[in-house]
PDB file of C-alpha atoms in Angstrom:
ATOM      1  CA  UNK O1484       0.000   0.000   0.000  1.00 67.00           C
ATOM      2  CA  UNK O1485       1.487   3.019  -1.356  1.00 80.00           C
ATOM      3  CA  UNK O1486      -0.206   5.766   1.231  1.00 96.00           C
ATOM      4  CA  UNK O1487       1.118   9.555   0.157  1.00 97.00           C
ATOM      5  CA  UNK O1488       3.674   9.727  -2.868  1.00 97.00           C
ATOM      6  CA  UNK O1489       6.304  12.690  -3.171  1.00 98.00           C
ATOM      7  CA  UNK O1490       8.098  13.098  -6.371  1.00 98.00           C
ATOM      8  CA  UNK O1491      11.188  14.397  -6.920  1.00 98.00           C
ATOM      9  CA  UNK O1492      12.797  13.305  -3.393  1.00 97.00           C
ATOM     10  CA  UNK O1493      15.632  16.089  -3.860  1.00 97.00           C
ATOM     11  CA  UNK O1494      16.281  19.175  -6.316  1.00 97.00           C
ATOM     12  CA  UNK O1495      18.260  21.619  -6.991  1.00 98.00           C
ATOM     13  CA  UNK O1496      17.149  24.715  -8.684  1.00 98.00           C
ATOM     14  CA  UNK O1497      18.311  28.285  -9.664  1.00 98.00           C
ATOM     15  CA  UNK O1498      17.006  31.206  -8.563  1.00 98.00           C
ATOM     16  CA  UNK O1499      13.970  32.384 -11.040  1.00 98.00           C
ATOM     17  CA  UNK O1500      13.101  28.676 -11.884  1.00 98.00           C
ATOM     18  CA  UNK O1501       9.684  27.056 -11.445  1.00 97.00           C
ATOM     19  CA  UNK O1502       9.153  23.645 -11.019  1.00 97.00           C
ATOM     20  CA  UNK O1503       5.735  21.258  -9.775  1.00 98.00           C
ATOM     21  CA  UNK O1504       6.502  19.147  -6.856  1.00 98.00           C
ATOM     22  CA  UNK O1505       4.264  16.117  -6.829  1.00 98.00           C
ATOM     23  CA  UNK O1506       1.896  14.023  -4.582  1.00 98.00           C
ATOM     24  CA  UNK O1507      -0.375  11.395  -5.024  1.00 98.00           C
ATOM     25  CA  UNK O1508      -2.600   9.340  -2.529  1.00 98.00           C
ATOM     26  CA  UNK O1509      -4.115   6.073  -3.315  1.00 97.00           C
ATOM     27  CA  UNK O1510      -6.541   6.118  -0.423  1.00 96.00           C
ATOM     28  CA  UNK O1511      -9.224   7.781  -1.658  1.00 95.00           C
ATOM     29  CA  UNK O1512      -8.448  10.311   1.021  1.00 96.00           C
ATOM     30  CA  UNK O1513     -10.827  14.159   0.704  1.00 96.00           C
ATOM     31  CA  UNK O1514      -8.259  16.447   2.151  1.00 97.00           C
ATOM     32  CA  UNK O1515      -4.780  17.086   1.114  1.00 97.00           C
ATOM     33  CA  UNK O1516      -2.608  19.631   2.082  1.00 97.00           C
ATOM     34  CA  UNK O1517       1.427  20.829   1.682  1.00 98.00           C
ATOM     35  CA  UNK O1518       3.637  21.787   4.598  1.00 98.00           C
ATOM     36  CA  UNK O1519       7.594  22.998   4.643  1.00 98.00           C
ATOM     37  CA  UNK O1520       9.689  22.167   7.173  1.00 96.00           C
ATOM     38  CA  UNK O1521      12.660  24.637   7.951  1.00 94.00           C
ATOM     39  CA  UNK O1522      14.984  24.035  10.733  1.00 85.00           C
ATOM     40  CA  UNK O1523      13.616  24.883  14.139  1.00 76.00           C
ATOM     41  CA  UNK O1524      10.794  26.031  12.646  1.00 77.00           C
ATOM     42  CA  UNK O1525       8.442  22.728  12.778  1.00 86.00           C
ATOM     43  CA  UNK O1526       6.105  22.537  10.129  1.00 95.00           C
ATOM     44  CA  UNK O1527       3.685  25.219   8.791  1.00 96.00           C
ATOM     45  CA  UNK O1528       0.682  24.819   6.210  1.00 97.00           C
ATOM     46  CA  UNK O1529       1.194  26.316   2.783  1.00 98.00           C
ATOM     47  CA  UNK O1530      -1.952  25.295   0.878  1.00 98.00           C
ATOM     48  CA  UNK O1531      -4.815  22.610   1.398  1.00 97.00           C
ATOM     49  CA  UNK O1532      -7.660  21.327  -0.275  1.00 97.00           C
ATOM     50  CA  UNK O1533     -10.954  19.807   1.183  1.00 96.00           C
ATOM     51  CA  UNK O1534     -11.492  17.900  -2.137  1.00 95.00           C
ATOM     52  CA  UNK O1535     -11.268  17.788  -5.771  1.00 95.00           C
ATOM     53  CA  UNK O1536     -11.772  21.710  -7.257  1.00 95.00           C
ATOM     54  CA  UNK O1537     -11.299  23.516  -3.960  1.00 96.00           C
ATOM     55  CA  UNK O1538      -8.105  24.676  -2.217  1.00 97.00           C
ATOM     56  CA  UNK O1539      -7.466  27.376   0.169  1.00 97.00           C
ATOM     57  CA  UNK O1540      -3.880  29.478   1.286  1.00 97.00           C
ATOM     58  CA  UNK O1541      -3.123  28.506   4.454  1.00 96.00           C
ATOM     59  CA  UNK O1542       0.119  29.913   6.584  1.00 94.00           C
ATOM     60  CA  UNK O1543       2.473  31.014   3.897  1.00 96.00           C
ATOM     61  CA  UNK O1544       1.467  30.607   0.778  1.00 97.00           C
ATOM     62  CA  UNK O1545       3.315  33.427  -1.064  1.00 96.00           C
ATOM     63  CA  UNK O1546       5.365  32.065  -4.109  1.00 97.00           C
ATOM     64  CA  UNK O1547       3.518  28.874  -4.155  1.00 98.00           C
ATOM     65  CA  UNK O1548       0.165  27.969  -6.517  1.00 98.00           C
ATOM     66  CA  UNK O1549      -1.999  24.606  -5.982  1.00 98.00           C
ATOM     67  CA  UNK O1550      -4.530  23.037  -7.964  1.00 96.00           C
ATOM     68  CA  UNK O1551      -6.952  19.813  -7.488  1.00 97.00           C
ATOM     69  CA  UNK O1552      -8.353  18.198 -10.401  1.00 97.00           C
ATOM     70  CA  UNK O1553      -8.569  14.538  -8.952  1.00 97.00           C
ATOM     71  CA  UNK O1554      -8.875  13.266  -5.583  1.00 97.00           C
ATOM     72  CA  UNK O1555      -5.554  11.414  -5.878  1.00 97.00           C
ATOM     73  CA  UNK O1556      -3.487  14.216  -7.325  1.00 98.00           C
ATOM     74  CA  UNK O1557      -1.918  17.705  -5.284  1.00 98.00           C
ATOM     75  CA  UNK O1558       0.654  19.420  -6.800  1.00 98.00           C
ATOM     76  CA  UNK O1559       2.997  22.632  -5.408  1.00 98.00           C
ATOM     77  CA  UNK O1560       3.611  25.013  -8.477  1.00 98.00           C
ATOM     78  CA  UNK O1561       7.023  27.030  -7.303  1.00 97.00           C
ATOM     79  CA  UNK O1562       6.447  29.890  -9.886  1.00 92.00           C
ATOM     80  CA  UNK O1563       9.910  31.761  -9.440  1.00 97.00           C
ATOM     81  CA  UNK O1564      11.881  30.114  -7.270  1.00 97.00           C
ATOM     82  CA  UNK O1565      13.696  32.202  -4.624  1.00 98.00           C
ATOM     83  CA  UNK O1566      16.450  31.027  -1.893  1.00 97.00           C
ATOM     84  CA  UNK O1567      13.981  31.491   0.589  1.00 97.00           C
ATOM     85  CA  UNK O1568      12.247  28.383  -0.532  1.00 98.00           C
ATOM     86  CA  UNK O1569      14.894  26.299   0.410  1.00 98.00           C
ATOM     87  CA  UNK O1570      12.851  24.112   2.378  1.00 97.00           C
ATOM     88  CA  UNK O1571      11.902  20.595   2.929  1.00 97.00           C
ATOM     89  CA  UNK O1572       8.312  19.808   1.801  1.00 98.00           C
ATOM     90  CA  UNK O1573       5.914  17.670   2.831  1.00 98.00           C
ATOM     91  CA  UNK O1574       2.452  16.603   1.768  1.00 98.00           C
ATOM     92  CA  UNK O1575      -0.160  15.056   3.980  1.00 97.00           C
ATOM     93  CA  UNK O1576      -3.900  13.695   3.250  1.00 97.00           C
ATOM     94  CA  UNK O1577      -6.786  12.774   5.886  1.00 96.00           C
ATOM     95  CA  UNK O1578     -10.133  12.044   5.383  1.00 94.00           C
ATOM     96  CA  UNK O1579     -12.880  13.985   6.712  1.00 91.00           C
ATOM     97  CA  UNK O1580     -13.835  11.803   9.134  1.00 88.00           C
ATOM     98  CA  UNK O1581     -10.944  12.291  11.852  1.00 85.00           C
ATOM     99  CA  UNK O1582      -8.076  14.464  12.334  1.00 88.00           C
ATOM    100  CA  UNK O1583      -5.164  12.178  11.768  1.00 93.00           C
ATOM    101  CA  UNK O1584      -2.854  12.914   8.777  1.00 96.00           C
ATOM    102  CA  UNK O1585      -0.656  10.832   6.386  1.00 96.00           C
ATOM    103  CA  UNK O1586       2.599  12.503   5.229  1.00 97.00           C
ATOM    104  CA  UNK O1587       4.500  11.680   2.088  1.00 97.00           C
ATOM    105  CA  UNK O1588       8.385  10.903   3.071  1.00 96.00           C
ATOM    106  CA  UNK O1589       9.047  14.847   1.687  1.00 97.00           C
ATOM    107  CA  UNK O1590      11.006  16.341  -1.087  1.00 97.00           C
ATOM    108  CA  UNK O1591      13.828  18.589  -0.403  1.00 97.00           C
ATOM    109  CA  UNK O1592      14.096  21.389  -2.360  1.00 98.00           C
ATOM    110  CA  UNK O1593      17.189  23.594  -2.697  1.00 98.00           C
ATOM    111  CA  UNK O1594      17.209  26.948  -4.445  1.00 98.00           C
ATOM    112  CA  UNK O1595      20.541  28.719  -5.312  1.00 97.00           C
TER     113      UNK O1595
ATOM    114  CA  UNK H1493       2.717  32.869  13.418  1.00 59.00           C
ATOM    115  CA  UNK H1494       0.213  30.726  15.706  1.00 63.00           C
ATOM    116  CA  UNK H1495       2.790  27.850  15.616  1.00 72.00           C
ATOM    117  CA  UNK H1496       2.570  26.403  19.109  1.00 80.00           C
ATOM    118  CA  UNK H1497       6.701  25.485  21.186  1.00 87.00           C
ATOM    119  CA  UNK H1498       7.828  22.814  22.317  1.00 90.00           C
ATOM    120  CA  UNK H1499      10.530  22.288  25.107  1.00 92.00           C
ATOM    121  CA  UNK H1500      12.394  21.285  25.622  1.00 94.00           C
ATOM    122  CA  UNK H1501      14.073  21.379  21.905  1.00 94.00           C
ATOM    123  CA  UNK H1502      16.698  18.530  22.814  1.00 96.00           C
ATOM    124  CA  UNK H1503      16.640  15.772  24.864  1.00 97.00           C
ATOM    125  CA  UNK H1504      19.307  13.353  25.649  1.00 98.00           C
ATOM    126  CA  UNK H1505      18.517  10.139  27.985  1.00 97.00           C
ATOM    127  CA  UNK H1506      19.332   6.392  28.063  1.00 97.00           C
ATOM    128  CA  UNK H1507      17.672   3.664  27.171  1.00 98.00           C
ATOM    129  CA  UNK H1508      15.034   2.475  29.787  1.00 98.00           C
ATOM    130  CA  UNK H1509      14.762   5.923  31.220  1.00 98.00           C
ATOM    131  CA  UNK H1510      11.587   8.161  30.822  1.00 98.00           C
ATOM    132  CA  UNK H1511      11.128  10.699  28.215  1.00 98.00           C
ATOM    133  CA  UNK H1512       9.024  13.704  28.977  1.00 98.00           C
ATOM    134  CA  UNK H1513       8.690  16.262  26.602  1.00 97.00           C
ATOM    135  CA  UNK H1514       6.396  19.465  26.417  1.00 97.00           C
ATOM    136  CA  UNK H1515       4.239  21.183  23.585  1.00 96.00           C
ATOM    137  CA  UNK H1516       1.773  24.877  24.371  1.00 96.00           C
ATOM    138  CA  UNK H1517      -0.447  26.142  21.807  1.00 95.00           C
ATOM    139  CA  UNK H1518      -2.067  29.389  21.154  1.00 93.00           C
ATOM    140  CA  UNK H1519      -5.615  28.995  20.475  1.00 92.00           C
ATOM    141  CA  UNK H1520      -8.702  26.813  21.566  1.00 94.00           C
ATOM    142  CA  UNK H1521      -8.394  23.944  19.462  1.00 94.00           C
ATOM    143  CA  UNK H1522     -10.562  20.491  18.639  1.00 94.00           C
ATOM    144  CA  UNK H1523      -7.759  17.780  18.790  1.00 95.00           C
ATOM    145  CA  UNK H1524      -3.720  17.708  19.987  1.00 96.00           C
ATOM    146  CA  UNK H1525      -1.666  15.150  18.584  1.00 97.00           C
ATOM    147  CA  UNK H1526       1.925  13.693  18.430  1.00 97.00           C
ATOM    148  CA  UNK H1527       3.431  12.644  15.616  1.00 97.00           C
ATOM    149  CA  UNK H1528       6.979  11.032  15.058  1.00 98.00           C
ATOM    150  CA  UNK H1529       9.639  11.900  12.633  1.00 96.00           C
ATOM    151  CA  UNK H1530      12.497   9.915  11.801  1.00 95.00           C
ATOM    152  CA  UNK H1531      15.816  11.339  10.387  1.00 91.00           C
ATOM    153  CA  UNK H1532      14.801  12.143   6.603  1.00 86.00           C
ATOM    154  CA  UNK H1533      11.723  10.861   7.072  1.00 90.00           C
ATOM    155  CA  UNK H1534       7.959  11.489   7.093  1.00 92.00           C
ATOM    156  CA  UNK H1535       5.706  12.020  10.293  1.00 96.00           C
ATOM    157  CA  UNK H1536       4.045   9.504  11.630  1.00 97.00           C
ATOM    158  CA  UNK H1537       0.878   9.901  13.961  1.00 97.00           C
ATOM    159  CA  UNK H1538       1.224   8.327  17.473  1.00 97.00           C
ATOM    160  CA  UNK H1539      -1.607   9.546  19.377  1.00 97.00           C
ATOM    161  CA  UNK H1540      -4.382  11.575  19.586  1.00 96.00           C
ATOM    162  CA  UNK H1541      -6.492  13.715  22.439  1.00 97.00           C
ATOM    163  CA  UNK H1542      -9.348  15.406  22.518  1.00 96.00           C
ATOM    164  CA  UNK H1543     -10.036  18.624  23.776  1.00 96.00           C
ATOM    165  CA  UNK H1544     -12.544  17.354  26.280  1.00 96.00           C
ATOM    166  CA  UNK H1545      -9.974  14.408  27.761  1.00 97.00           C
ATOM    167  CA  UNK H1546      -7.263  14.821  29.998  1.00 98.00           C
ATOM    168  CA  UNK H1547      -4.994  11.634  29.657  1.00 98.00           C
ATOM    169  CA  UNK H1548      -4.753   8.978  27.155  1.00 98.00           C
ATOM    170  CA  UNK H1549      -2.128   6.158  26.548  1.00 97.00           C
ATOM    171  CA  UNK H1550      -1.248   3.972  24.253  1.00 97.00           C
ATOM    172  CA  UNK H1551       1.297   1.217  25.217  1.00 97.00           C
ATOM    173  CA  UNK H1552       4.723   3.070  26.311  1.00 98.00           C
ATOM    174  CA  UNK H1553       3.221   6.781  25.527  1.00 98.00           C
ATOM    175  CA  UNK H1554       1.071   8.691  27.930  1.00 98.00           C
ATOM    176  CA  UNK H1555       0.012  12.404  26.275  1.00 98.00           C
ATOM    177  CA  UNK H1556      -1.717  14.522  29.088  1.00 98.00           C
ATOM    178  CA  UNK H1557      -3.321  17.507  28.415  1.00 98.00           C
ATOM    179  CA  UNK H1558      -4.034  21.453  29.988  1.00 97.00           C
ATOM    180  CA  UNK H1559      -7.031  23.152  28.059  1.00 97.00           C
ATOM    181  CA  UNK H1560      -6.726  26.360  30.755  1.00 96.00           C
ATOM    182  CA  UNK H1561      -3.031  25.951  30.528  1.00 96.00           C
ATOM    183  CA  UNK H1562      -3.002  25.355  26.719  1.00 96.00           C
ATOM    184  CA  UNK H1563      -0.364  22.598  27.213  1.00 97.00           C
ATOM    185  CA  UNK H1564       0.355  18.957  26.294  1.00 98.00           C
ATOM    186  CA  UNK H1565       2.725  16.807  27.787  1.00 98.00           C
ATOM    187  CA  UNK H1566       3.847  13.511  26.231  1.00 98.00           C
ATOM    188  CA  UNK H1567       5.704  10.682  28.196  1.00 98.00           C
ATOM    189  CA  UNK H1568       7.364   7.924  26.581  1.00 98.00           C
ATOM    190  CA  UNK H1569       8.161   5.013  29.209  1.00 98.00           C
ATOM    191  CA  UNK H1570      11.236   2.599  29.141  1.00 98.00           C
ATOM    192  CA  UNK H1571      13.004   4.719  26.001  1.00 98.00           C
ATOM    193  CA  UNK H1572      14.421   2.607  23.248  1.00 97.00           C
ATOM    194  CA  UNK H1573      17.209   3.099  21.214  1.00 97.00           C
ATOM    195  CA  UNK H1574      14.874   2.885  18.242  1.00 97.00           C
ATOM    196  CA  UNK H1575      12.845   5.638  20.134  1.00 98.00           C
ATOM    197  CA  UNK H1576      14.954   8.188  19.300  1.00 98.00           C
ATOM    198  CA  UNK H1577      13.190  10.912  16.233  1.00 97.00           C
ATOM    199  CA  UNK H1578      12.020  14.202  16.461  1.00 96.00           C
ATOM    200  CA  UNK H1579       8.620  14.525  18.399  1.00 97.00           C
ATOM    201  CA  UNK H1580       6.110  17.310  17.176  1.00 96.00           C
ATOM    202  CA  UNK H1581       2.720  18.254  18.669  1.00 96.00           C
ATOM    203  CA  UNK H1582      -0.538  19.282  16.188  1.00 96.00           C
ATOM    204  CA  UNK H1583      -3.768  21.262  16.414  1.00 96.00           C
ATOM    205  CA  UNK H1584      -6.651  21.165  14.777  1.00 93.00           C
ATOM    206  CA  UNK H1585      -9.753  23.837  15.579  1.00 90.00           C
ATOM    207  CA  UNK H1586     -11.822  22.366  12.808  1.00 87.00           C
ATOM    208  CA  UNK H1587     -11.742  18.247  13.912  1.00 87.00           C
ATOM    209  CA  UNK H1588      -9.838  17.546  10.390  1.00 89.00           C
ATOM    210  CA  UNK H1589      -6.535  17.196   9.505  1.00 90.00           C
ATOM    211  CA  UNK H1590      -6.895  19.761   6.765  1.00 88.00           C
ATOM    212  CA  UNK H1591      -5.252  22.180   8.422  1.00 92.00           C
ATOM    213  CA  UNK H1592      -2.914  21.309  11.331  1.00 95.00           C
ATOM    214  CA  UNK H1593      -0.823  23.727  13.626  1.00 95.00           C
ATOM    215  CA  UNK H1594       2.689  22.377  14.491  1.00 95.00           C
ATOM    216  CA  UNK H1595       4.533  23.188  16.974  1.00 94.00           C
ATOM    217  CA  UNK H1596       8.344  23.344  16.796  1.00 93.00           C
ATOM    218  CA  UNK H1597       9.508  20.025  17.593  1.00 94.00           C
ATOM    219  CA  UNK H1598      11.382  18.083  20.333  1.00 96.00           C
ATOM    220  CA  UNK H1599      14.457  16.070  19.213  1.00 96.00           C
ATOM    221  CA  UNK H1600      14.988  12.769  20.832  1.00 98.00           C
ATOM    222  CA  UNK H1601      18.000  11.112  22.010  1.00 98.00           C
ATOM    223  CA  UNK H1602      18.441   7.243  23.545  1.00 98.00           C
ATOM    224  CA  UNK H1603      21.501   6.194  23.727  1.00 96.00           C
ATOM    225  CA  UNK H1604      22.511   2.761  25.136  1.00 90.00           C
TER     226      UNK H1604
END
């Protein structure tokens, strides 16, 4: 059982790049939802959806763009990629049922 | 930033001793959890209170918790060596995981 995918596990991009970081859930899962992780920081909510057409901003959002066009599907649009994204990333989905989430194993992202 | 702290940010014991470590929030929330996180690795959820319990276990952890205080406290009995990850508290003020509040982490040591 697969649980929360993150593709690319690492990157490396330059300064004014975009890129799509990916995640996929295979269990049929209504909310999803991206987080990045920065050193004693913990984690804090960029974007999250509550199903298939509908996402909201949450924490800190700037720089970032989401979309949901399937259930399984979430991707993080970086638009222009700045050093302060250096991050690590993770994506999480839940059901609506309870409050426990499922994270992906991350993708970390370094812009230079 | 309504991230909730945790303290204390390091923790160093050895194996078979107790690990107590300490999370306070900011705002009147639905749920508290604790979730585990492995070097390089995803979260994992380990237990869960509700805003109208004070105590709950589940095998070796014990998670207490202060709505008038706004504090959590969660034990881990008899450490392991395997027990040592970083330990991060959650709320939720909507009973979902769509949108969780972190706070910013504990990091666990056992050594033998």
């Amino acid at each position: 059982n697969a649980g929360v995918t993150q593709t690319p596990k690492f990157q490396v991009l330059k300064t004014g790049q975009s890129m799509t970081l990916q995640c996929a859930q295979d269990m049929n899962h209504e909310y999803m939802s991206w987080y990045r992780q920065d050193p004693g920081m913990g984690l804090r909510l960029i974007h999250y959806s509550v199903g298939a057409g509908i996402t909201d901003q949450g924490e800190v959002p700037n720089g970032y763009n989401v979309s949901r066009s399937t259930t399984e599907d979430f991707p993080l649009r970086l638009l222009s990629a700045a050093p302060s994204q250096t991050s690590v990333y993770f994506c999480a989905s839940s059901p609506h049922t309870g409050p426990e989430a499922f994270f992906g194993q991350g993708t970390r992202l370094t812009v230079v | 930033s309504q991230q909730g702290e945790e303290d204390p940010q390091a923790l160093s014991i050895q194996e078979g001793e107790n690990a107590t470590m300490n999370c306070s929030y900011k705002t009147s929330i639905n749920n508290l959890q604790w979730y585990r996180q492995n070097s390089g690795r995803g979260l994992v959820h380990l237990i869960l209170i509700r805003s109208n319990e004070r105590e709950k276990h589940s095998g070796r952890l014990r998670v207490t918790l202060d709505t008038s205080k706004k504090s959590s406290s969660l034990l881990i009995t008899a450490s392991r060596a395997a027990d040592t990850a970083s330990y991060f508290c959650a709320t939720d003020t909507t009973g979902t995981a769509s949108k969780l509040t972190f706070g910013t982490g504990t990091r666990l040591q056992v050594t033998l």
